[in-house]
CSV table of C-alpha atoms in Angstrom, one decimal:
chain,number,residue,atom,x,y,z
A,1,UNK,CA,25.9,11.3,25.6
A,2,UNK,CA,28.5,10.6,22.7
A,3,UNK,CA,29.5,7.3,23.8
A,4,UNK,CA,26.4,6.3,23.8
A,5,UNK,CA,25.4,7.1,19.9
A,6,UNK,CA,28.3,5.9,19.4
A,7,UNK,CA,27.2,2.4,20.4
A,8,UNK,CA,23.7,2.9,18.4
A,9,UNK,CA,24.9,4.3,15.7
A,10,UNK,CA,27.9,0.7,16.1
A,11,UNK,CA,25.7,-1.3,15.9
A,12,UNK,CA,22.9,-0.8,13.7
A,13,UNK,CA,26.0,-0.3,11.0
A,14,UNK,CA,26.8,-4.3,11.7
A,15,UNK,CA,23.2,-5.1,11.8
A,16,UNK,CA,22.2,-3.8,8.3
A,17,UNK,CA,25.2,-4.5,7.1
A,18,UNK,CA,24.8,-7.7,6.9
A,19,UNK,CA,21.0,-7.1,6.0
A,20,UNK,CA,22.7,-4.8,3.1
A,21,UNK,CA,25.2,-7.2,1.4
A,22,UNK,CA,22.8,-9.1,1.3
A,23,UNK,CA,20.7,-7.3,-0.6
A,24,UNK,CA,23.0,-6.7,-3.6
A,25,UNK,CA,23.2,-10.2,-3.2
A,26,UNK,CA,20.8,-10.7,-4.1
A,27,UNK,CA,20.5,-8.1,-7.3
A,28,UNK,CA,24.4,-9.4,-8.4
A,29,UNK,CA,24.9,-13.5,-8.2
A,30,UNK,CA,21.8,-15.1,-5.7
A,31,UNK,CA,20.2,-16.0,-9.2
A,32,UNK,CA,21.9,-17.6,-11.7
A,33,UNK,CA,24.1,-19.6,-7.9
A,34,UNK,CA,20.7,-20.7,-5.8
A,35,UNK,CA,17.8,-20.8,-8.4
A,36,UNK,CA,19.6,-21.3,-12.1
A,37,UNK,CA,17.5,-23.6,-12.6
A,38,UNK,CA,15.2,-20.5,-13.9
A,39,UNK,CA,15.6,-17.8,-16.4
A,40,UNK,CA,17.5,-14.6,-15.3
A,41,UNK,CA,14.6,-12.7,-14.6
A,42,UNK,CA,12.9,-15.4,-13.1
A,43,UNK,CA,15.7,-16.2,-10.9
A,44,UNK,CA,16.6,-12.3,-9.7
A,45,UNK,CA,12.9,-12.1,-9.1
A,46,UNK,CA,13.5,-14.8,-6.6
A,47,UNK,CA,16.7,-14.0,-5.3
A,48,UNK,CA,14.4,-10.9,-4.4
A,49,UNK,CA,11.9,-12.5,-3.0
A,50,UNK,CA,14.3,-14.7,-0.8
A,51,UNK,CA,16.1,-11.1,0.2
A,52,UNK,CA,11.8,-9.5,1.3
A,53,UNK,CA,11.8,-12.9,4.0
A,54,UNK,CA,14.0,-10.6,5.6
A,55,UNK,CA,11.4,-8.0,5.8
A,56,UNK,CA,8.8,-10.1,6.4
A,57,UNK,CA,9.9,-11.1,9.9
A,58,UNK,CA,11.0,-8.5,11.2
A,59,UNK,CA,7.9,-7.0,12.9
A,60,UNK,CA,8.2,-10.5,14.1
A,61,UNK,CA,11.0,-10.0,15.6
A,62,UNK,CA,10.0,-6.4,17.3
A,63,UNK,CA,7.2,-7.9,18.9
A,64,UNK,CA,10.0,-10.8,21.0
A,65,UNK,CA,12.5,-8.4,21.0
A,66,UNK,CA,10.2,-5.7,22.0
A,67,UNK,CA,8.8,-7.7,24.8
A,68,UNK,CA,12.0,-8.2,25.9
A,69,UNK,CA,12.9,-4.0,25.3
A,70,UNK,CA,9.6,-3.4,27.7
A,71,UNK,CA,9.9,-6.2,30.0
A,72,UNK,CA,12.9,-6.5,30.8
A,73,UNK,CA,15.1,-3.8,29.5
A,74,UNK,CA,16.1,-1.9,26.7
A,75,UNK,CA,20.0,-3.2,26.9
A,76,UNK,CA,19.4,-7.2,26.5
A,77,UNK,CA,18.1,-6.0,23.2
A,78,UNK,CA,20.9,-4.4,22.0
A,79,UNK,CA,23.6,-7.4,22.5
A,80,UNK,CA,20.9,-10.9,21.6
A,81,UNK,CA,19.4,-8.8,18.4
A,82,UNK,CA,23.0,-8.1,16.8
A,83,UNK,CA,24.5,-11.9,17.9
A,84,UNK,CA,21.5,-13.3,16.4
A,85,UNK,CA,22.0,-11.6,13.0
A,86,UNK,CA,26.2,-12.0,12.9
A,87,UNK,CA,25.0,-15.4,13.2
A,88,UNK,CA,22.9,-16.4,10.9
A,89,UNK,CA,25.1,-13.8,8.6
A,90,UNK,CA,28.8,-16.1,8.4
A,91,UNK,CA,26.0,-19.1,7.3
A,92,UNK,CA,24.7,-17.1,4.3
A,93,UNK,CA,27.9,-17.1,3.7
A,94,UNK,CA,29.0,-20.8,4.4
A,95,UNK,CA,25.5,-22.1,2.1
A,96,UNK,CA,27.1,-24.0,-0.7
A,97,UNK,CA,25.0,-23.3,-3.9
A,98,UNK,CA,22.4,-25.0,-4.9
A,99,UNK,CA,24.6,-27.3,-7.8
A,100,UNK,CA,27.2,-29.3,-4.9
A,101,UNK,CA,23.3,-30.0,-2.8
A,102,UNK,CA,20.6,-28.5,-5.0
A,103,UNK,CA,16.6,-27.2,-3.3
A,104,UNK,CA,18.3,-27.5,-0.3
A,105,UNK,CA,20.6,-24.1,-0.2
A,106,UNK,CA,17.5,-21.3,-1.1
A,107,UNK,CA,15.3,-23.1,1.5
A,108,UNK,CA,19.0,-22.7,3.8
A,109,UNK,CA,19.2,-19.6,1.9
A,110,UNK,CA,15.0,-18.7,3.3
A,111,UNK,CA,16.5,-19.2,7.1
A,112,UNK,CA,19.1,-18.1,7.3
A,113,UNK,CA,17.8,-14.8,6.0
A,114,UNK,CA,14.4,-15.4,8.1
A,115,UNK,CA,16.8,-15.8,10.5
A,116,UNK,CA,18.7,-12.0,10.0
A,117,UNK,CA,15.4,-10.5,9.8
A,118,UNK,CA,14.2,-11.7,13.2
A,119,UNK,CA,17.4,-10.0,14.4
A,120,UNK,CA,17.3,-6.3,12.8
A,121,UNK,CA,13.7,-6.2,14.8
A,122,UNK,CA,14.5,-5.9,17.5
A,123,UNK,CA,17.8,-3.9,16.4
A,124,UNK,CA,16.2,-0.6,15.0
A,125,UNK,CA,13.7,-0.7,18.8
A,126,UNK,CA,16.1,-0.9,21.0
A,127,UNK,CA,18.9,1.1,19.4
A,128,UNK,CA,17.2,3.9,18.9
A,129,UNK,CA,15.4,3.7,22.6
A,130,UNK,CA,19.1,4.4,24.2
A,131,UNK,CA,20.2,7.1,23.2
A,132,UNK,CA,15.9,8.6,22.5
A,133,UNK,CA,15.4,8.6,26.6
A,134,UNK,CA,19.3,8.9,26.9
A,135,UNK,CA,18.7,12.5,25.2
A,136,UNK,CA,17.5,15.4,26.8
A,137,UNK,CA,14.6,17.0,25.1
A,138,UNK,CA,15.5,19.9,23.7
A,139,UNK,CA,18.7,17.6,21.5
A,140,UNK,CA,16.3,14.5,21.2
A,141,UNK,CA,16.6,14.2,17.5
A,142,UNK,CA,19.6,15.4,17.3
A,143,UNK,CA,21.4,12.2,19.5
A,144,UNK,CA,18.5,9.9,18.2
A,145,UNK,CA,19.2,10.7,14.7
A,146,UNK,CA,23.2,8.8,14.9
A,147,UNK,CA,21.4,5.6,15.5
A,148,UNK,CA,19.3,6.6,11.0
A,149,UNK,CA,23.4,6.7,10.1
A,150,UNK,CA,24.2,3.8,10.6
A,151,UNK,CA,22.9,2.2,7.9
A,152,UNK,CA,24.0,4.0,5.5
A,153,UNK,CA,28.0,3.4,7.6
A,154,UNK,CA,25.7,-0.3,7.2
A,155,UNK,CA,26.0,0.2,3.3
A,156,UNK,CA,28.2,1.9,3.0
A,157,UNK,CA,30.8,-0.8,3.9
A,158,UNK,CA,29.5,-3.9,2.1
A,159,UNK,CA,29.5,-2.3,-0.6
A,160,UNK,CA,32.6,-0.5,-0.3
A,161,UNK,CA,33.6,-4.9,0.0
A,162,UNK,CA,31.4,-5.3,-2.1
A,163,UNK,CA,33.1,-2.9,-4.7
A,164,UNK,CA,36.1,-4.3,-4.1
A,165,UNK,CA,35.8,-7.5,-4.6
A,166,UNK,CA,33.9,-7.4,-7.6
A,167,UNK,CA,37.3,-4.7,-9.0
A,168,UNK,CA,39.6,-7.2,-8.0
A,169,UNK,CA,38.0,-10.4,-9.1
A,170,UNK,CA,37.8,-11.9,-12.8
A,171,UNK,CA,33.6,-13.1,-12.6
A,172,UNK,CA,34.1,-16.9,-12.3
A,173,UNK,CA,36.6,-16.0,-9.2
A,174,UNK,CA,33.4,-13.6,-7.3
A,175,UNK,CA,30.4,-16.2,-8.1
A,176,UNK,CA,33.0,-19.2,-7.1
A,177,UNK,CA,34.2,-17.4,-4.6
A,178,UNK,CA,34.5,-13.9,-4.0
A,179,UNK,CA,30.8,-12.7,-2.6
A,180,UNK,CA,30.9,-14.9,0.6
A,181,UNK,CA,33.8,-13.0,2.2
A,182,UNK,CA,32.0,-10.2,3.0
A,183,UNK,CA,29.2,-12.5,4.9
A,184,UNK,CA,32.0,-14.1,6.6
A,185,UNK,CA,33.8,-10.7,7.5
A,186,UNK,CA,30.2,-9.8,9.6
A,187,UNK,CA,31.1,-12.6,12.7
A,188,UNK,CA,34.0,-10.0,12.7
A,189,UNK,CA,32.0,-6.6,12.9
A,190,UNK,CA,29.4,-8.4,15.2
A,191,UNK,CA,32.7,-9.5,17.8
A,192,UNK,CA,34.0,-6.1,17.7
A,193,UNK,CA,29.9,-5.0,18.3
A,194,UNK,CA,29.3,-6.9,21.0
A,195,UNK,CA,32.3,-5.7,23.0
A,196,UNK,CA,31.5,-1.8,22.6
A,197,UNK,CA,28.1,-2.7,23.9
A,198,UNK,CA,28.8,-3.7,27.1
A,199,UNK,CA,29.2,-0.7,29.2
A,200,UNK,CA,26.4,0.8,27.8
A,201,UNK,CA,23.9,1.5,30.6
A,202,UNK,CA,19.8,0.6,30.9
A,203,UNK,CA,18.3,4.1,30.1
A,204,UNK,CA,16.6,6.2,32.2
A,205,UNK,CA,12.6,5.6,31.8
A,206,UNK,CA,13.5,1.7,31.5
A,207,UNK,CA,14.5,2.3,35.4
A,208,UNK,CA,12.4,4.1,36.7
A,209,UNK,CA,9.5,1.7,34.8
A,210,UNK,CA,11.8,-1.4,36.5
A,211,UNK,CA,10.7,1.0,39.7
A,212,UNK,CA,7.7,2.3,39.8
A,213,UNK,CA,6.4,-1.3,38.4
A,214,UNK,CA,4.3,0.2,36.0
A,215,UNK,CA,5.7,-2.5,32.9
A,216,UNK,CA,3.3,-4.3,30.7
A,217,UNK,CA,2.9,-7.7,31.7
A,218,UNK,CA,2.0,-7.9,27.8
A,219,UNK,CA,3.4,-5.3,26.4
A,220,UNK,CA,2.2,-6.7,22.4
A,221,UNK,CA,-1.5,-6.9,23.7
A,222,UNK,CA,-1.4,-3.6,24.9
A,223,UNK,CA,-0.5,-1.9,21.4
A,224,UNK,CA,-2.5,-3.7,20.0
A,225,UNK,CA,-5.0,-2.8,21.8
A,226,UNK,CA,-4.7,-0.3,22.5
A,227,UNK,CA,-2.4,2.1,20.0
A,228,UNK,CA,-3.4,-0.1,16.7
A,229,UNK,CA,-4.5,3.5,14.9
A,230,UNK,CA,-1.3,4.5,15.9
A,231,UNK,CA,1.0,1.7,14.4
A,232,UNK,CA,-0.9,1.2,11.1
A,233,UNK,CA,-0.4,4.7,10.4
A,234,UNK,CA,3.1,4.6,11.5
A,235,UNK,CA,3.7,1.9,9.0
A,236,UNK,CA,1.7,3.3,6.2
A,237,UNK,CA,4.2,6.6,7.4
A,238,UNK,CA,7.2,5.5,7.4
A,239,UNK,CA,6.4,3.2,3.5
A,240,UNK,CA,7.9,5.4,1.5
A,241,UNK,CA,11.3,5.5,2.7
A,242,UNK,CA,12.3,2.2,3.4
A,243,UNK,CA,10.9,1.2,-1.3
A,244,UNK,CA,13.0,4.2,-1.5
A,245,UNK,CA,16.1,3.9,-0.5
A,246,UNK,CA,15.2,-0.2,-1.2
A,247,UNK,CA,14.5,0.5,-5.0
A,248,UNK,CA,18.0,3.6,-5.9
A,249,UNK,CA,20.4,0.5,-3.7
A,250,UNK,CA,19.2,-3.0,-4.5
A,251,UNK,CA,16.4,-2.6,-7.9
A,252,UNK,CA,18.6,-0.4,-9.9
A,253,UNK,CA,21.4,-2.5,-9.2
A,254,UNK,CA,19.6,-5.3,-10.7
A,255,UNK,CA,17.8,-3.3,-13.2
A,256,UNK,CA,20.7,-1.4,-14.7
A,257,UNK,CA,23.3,-3.7,-14.5
A,258,UNK,CA,21.1,-6.4,-16.8
A,259,UNK,CA,19.0,-4.5,-18.6
A,260,UNK,CA,21.0,-1.4,-18.6
A,261,UNK,CA,24.8,-3.0,-19.5
A,262,UNK,CA,26.6,-1.1,-16.4
A,263,UNK,CA,28.8,-2.5,-15.0
A,264,UNK,CA,29.0,-3.2,-11.2
A,265,UNK,CA,31.5,-0.6,-10.4
A,266,UNK,CA,30.4,2.2,-11.6
A,267,UNK,CA,26.5,1.5,-10.6
A,268,UNK,CA,28.1,0.3,-7.0
A,269,UNK,CA,30.7,3.6,-7.4
A,270,UNK,CA,27.0,5.8,-8.1
A,271,UNK,CA,25.1,4.2,-5.2
A,272,UNK,CA,27.6,4.5,-2.3
A,273,UNK,CA,27.8,8.2,-4.0
A,274,UNK,CA,24.9,9.2,-3.0
A,275,UNK,CA,24.3,7.0,0.5
A,276,UNK,CA,27.4,9.2,2.0
A,277,UNK,CA,26.5,12.7,1.6
A,278,UNK,CA,22.4,10.9,2.7
A,279,UNK,CA,24.5,9.8,5.9
A,280,UNK,CA,26.0,12.9,6.0
A,281,UNK,CA,23.1,15.1,5.7
A,282,UNK,CA,21.9,12.7,8.7
A,283,UNK,CA,22.4,15.2,11.6
A,284,UNK,CA,22.0,18.5,10.3
A,285,UNK,CA,18.0,17.1,9.4
A,286,UNK,CA,17.4,16.2,12.5
A,287,UNK,CA,18.4,19.2,14.0
A,288,UNK,CA,15.7,21.3,11.7
A,289,UNK,CA,13.5,18.9,13.6
A,290,UNK,CA,14.9,19.8,16.7
A,291,UNK,CA,13.8,23.3,15.7
A,292,UNK,CA,11.1,23.1,13.7
A,293,UNK,CA,9.6,19.9,14.8
A,294,UNK,CA,9.5,15.9,13.6
A,295,UNK,CA,5.0,16.1,11.4
A,296,UNK,CA,7.2,19.2,8.9
A,297,UNK,CA,10.0,17.9,7.6
A,298,UNK,CA,8.0,14.3,7.2
A,299,UNK,CA,5.6,15.5,5.3
A,300,UNK,CA,8.2,17.2,2.9
A,301,UNK,CA,10.5,14.6,2.5
A,302,UNK,CA,7.1,12.7,1.0
A,303,UNK,CA,6.8,15.7,-0.8
A,304,UNK,CA,9.8,15.7,-2.5
A,305,UNK,CA,10.0,12.2,-2.9
A,306,UNK,CA,6.1,12.4,-5.0
A,307,UNK,CA,7.5,14.9,-7.6
A,308,UNK,CA,11.5,13.1,-7.8
A,309,UNK,CA,11.1,10.1,-9.0
A,310,UNK,CA,10.6,10.0,-12.8
A,311,UNK,CA,12.7,12.2,-13.3
A,312,UNK,CA,15.1,9.7,-11.3
A,313,UNK,CA,13.6,7.5,-13.4
A,314,UNK,CA,14.5,9.3,-16.4
A,315,UNK,CA,18.5,9.5,-15.1
A,316,UNK,CA,18.6,6.1,-14.6
A,317,UNK,CA,17.5,5.3,-18.2
A,318,UNK,CA,20.2,7.6,-19.6
A,319,UNK,CA,23.0,5.8,-18.2
A,320,UNK,CA,25.5,8.0,-18.0
A,321,UNK,CA,27.2,7.8,-14.5
A,322,UNK,CA,26.7,11.5,-13.7
A,323,UNK,CA,23.3,11.6,-14.3
A,324,UNK,CA,22.6,8.0,-11.9
A,325,UNK,CA,24.3,9.8,-9.2
A,326,UNK,CA,22.1,13.4,-9.2
A,327,UNK,CA,19.0,11.2,-8.5
A,328,UNK,CA,20.0,9.2,-6.4
A,329,UNK,CA,21.1,11.9,-4.9
A,330,UNK,CA,17.6,13.3,-5.5
A,331,UNK,CA,16.1,10.2,-4.0
A,332,UNK,CA,18.1,10.0,-0.9
A,333,UNK,CA,17.9,13.8,0.7
A,334,UNK,CA,13.7,13.0,-0.3
A,335,UNK,CA,15.0,10.0,2.0
A,336,UNK,CA,16.5,11.2,5.2
A,337,UNK,CA,14.2,15.0,5.4
A,338,UNK,CA,11.8,11.8,6.6
A,339,UNK,CA,14.0,9.6,8.2
A,340,UNK,CA,16.9,11.8,10.3
A,341,UNK,CA,13.7,12.4,12.4
A,342,UNK,CA,11.9,9.0,13.1
A,343,UNK,CA,13.8,7.2,15.4
A,344,UNK,CA,12.9,10.4,17.7
A,345,UNK,CA,9.4,10.9,16.3
A,346,UNK,CA,8.5,7.4,17.3
A,347,UNK,CA,9.3,7.0,20.8
A,348,UNK,CA,7.3,10.5,22.0
A,349,UNK,CA,4.4,8.7,20.0
A,350,UNK,CA,4.4,5.7,22.5
A,351,UNK,CA,4.3,5.9,25.9
A,352,UNK,CA,7.8,4.5,27.5
A,353,UNK,CA,5.7,1.5,28.7
A,354,UNK,CA,5.0,-0.4,25.5
A,355,UNK,CA,7.3,1.9,23.3
A,356,UNK,CA,9.7,-1.0,22.6
A,357,UNK,CA,6.5,-3.3,21.1
A,358,UNK,CA,5.2,-0.1,19.5
A,359,UNK,CA,7.5,2.2,17.6
A,360,UNK,CA,9.9,-1.6,16.6
A,361,UNK,CA,6.7,-2.7,15.1
A,362,UNK,CA,5.5,-0.2,13.8
A,363,UNK,CA,8.7,0.4,12.4
A,364,UNK,CA,9.3,-2.4,10.6
A,365,UNK,CA,6.1,-2.9,9.2
A,366,UNK,CA,6.8,-0.5,7.2
A,367,UNK,CA,10.0,-2.5,5.9
A,368,UNK,CA,7.5,-5.2,4.6
A,369,UNK,CA,5.3,-2.7,3.0
A,370,UNK,CA,8.1,-0.5,1.0
A,371,UNK,CA,11.7,-2.8,1.7
A,372,UNK,CA,10.0,-6.0,0.7
A,373,UNK,CA,7.7,-5.2,-1.9
A,374,UNK,CA,10.2,-2.8,-4.0
A,375,UNK,CA,12.1,-4.8,-5.6
A,376,UNK,CA,10.3,-8.1,-7.0
A,377,UNK,CA,7.4,-5.4,-7.4
A,378,UNK,CA,9.4,-2.6,-9.9
A,379,UNK,CA,11.6,-5.8,-11.3
A,380,UNK,CA,7.9,-7.2,-12.8
A,381,UNK,CA,6.8,-3.9,-14.3
A,382,UNK,CA,10.0,-2.6,-15.5
A,383,UNK,CA,9.9,-5.5,-18.3
A,384,UNK,CA,10.6,-3.8,-22.0
A,385,UNK,CA,12.1,-2.1,-23.4
A,386,UNK,CA,11.2,1.3,-22.8
A,387,UNK,CA,11.4,3.5,-19.6
A,388,UNK,CA,9.9,1.7,-17.0
A,389,UNK,CA,7.8,4.8,-15.4
A,390,UNK,CA,5.4,1.9,-14.2
A,391,UNK,CA,8.7,1.6,-11.7
A,392,UNK,CA,8.0,6.2,-11.4
A,393,UNK,CA,4.1,5.3,-11.0
A,394,UNK,CA,4.6,3.0,-8.2
A,395,UNK,CA,7.0,5.3,-6.0
A,396,UNK,CA,4.7,8.2,-6.2
A,397,UNK,CA,2.3,6.2,-4.9
A,398,UNK,CA,2.9,5.2,-1.9
A,399,UNK,CA,4.9,8.7,-1.6
A,400,UNK,CA,1.2,9.8,-1.7
A,401,UNK,CA,0.2,6.6,0.6
A,402,UNK,CA,2.5,8.0,2.7
A,403,UNK,CA,1.8,11.6,3.0
A,404,UNK,CA,-1.4,11.0,3.6
A,405,UNK,CA,-0.3,9.0,6.9
A,406,UNK,CA,1.9,11.7,7.5
A,407,UNK,CA,-1.1,13.9,7.6
A,408,UNK,CA,-2.8,12.3,10.9
A,409,UNK,CA,0.3,11.3,12.4
A,410,UNK,CA,0.6,14.5,15.0
A,411,UNK,CA,3.0,17.2,16.5
A,412,UNK,CA,5.2,15.5,19.2
A,413,UNK,CA,8.3,18.5,19.5
A,414,UNK,CA,8.8,18.5,23.5
A,415,UNK,CA,7.2,22.1,23.6
A,416,UNK,CA,10.3,24.0,24.7
A,417,UNK,CA,12.0,24.3,28.7
A,418,UNK,CA,10.7,28.1,29.6
A,419,UNK,CA,7.1,27.3,29.1
A,420,UNK,CA,5.2,25.7,32.4
A,421,UNK,CA,4.1,22.6,30.0
A,422,UNK,CA,6.9,21.2,29.2
A,423,UNK,CA,7.4,19.4,32.6
A,424,UNK,CA,4.8,16.7,31.0
A,425,UNK,CA,7.5,16.8,27.9
């Protein structure tokens, strides 16, 4: 299990590195480089628009790779998704700017971001099923939480490189070529991840499905027919996690550097510290999910998020590093209270024959609702000279929506092995 969990964590870390490095670049430099004819605000919105395309393509990626995972195995998904995302990310670092090739530059950026989203849409489902379907029932949330640590590691890698380049280069050097280096580094990371995954074995549950001939012929059709309500509920339930994470890691970075005059280095340091603690806490929150259930932690995380958004915005508005960090940390802890257990929760909600498709589609639809729209909406409603209370209201509303969706979902924690019912868990 340790080897499987490590491989899953490494793969999700690499793929989310690819995804996050684009978000950081969008917040810092892509607007003026690829949309120079726009005003600063419009350029940021346009850059975040290309950022959002990656989320829109993620559900399509979950359908494509979910079909592969349910028909041909979880293992092939891990290789194909990582390869696609790595190639697209390296290519982003090679795209000429608007000044060199005109409108073709943002078009290429858009296409490559779409391909990034396709790959990431398949990665999550394959990685969590690899661990969840191998794990013992009473420790499933713990082992399945390791892929959930991957986004924190990927974010820290992406922003650590950005931070080092931002601190070590002049603004002109960073804009000319420095921002491209993290994208080029993705090629080396992807090669390492592919090598690490060569020794992975297929999951026992898929082997059983293949041996008995019970694999779904068209997994998406079965999900739409028999589980459409579950997909919508899980998408609504998980939307708050995406919204909070990208409000902290992407929107606040652009807002504080452009509107509050906080340096890139200070903001990246504050955000990275909060995300690092979030990553460290993840397995411990998952253990609580094994002990007390998945649903209670999700409800607690939603409630905490709803209560914390206005204080978080107030702390951000101070532009004081320590206070901003505390605001981000509170949001990240509320976020991970939910997301530490969803890697076990979502697969348990779906029957094995359509699990890869159903869990991944629900998870990535939430990304469209929460991740794609949040930087755009937050940037649009944060206009004016006062604190951006509209952002806090927007995030609170999403938290309440997710709270309602979680309330309608069943508990899935397997019953203790000592009881007769455990045999069916």
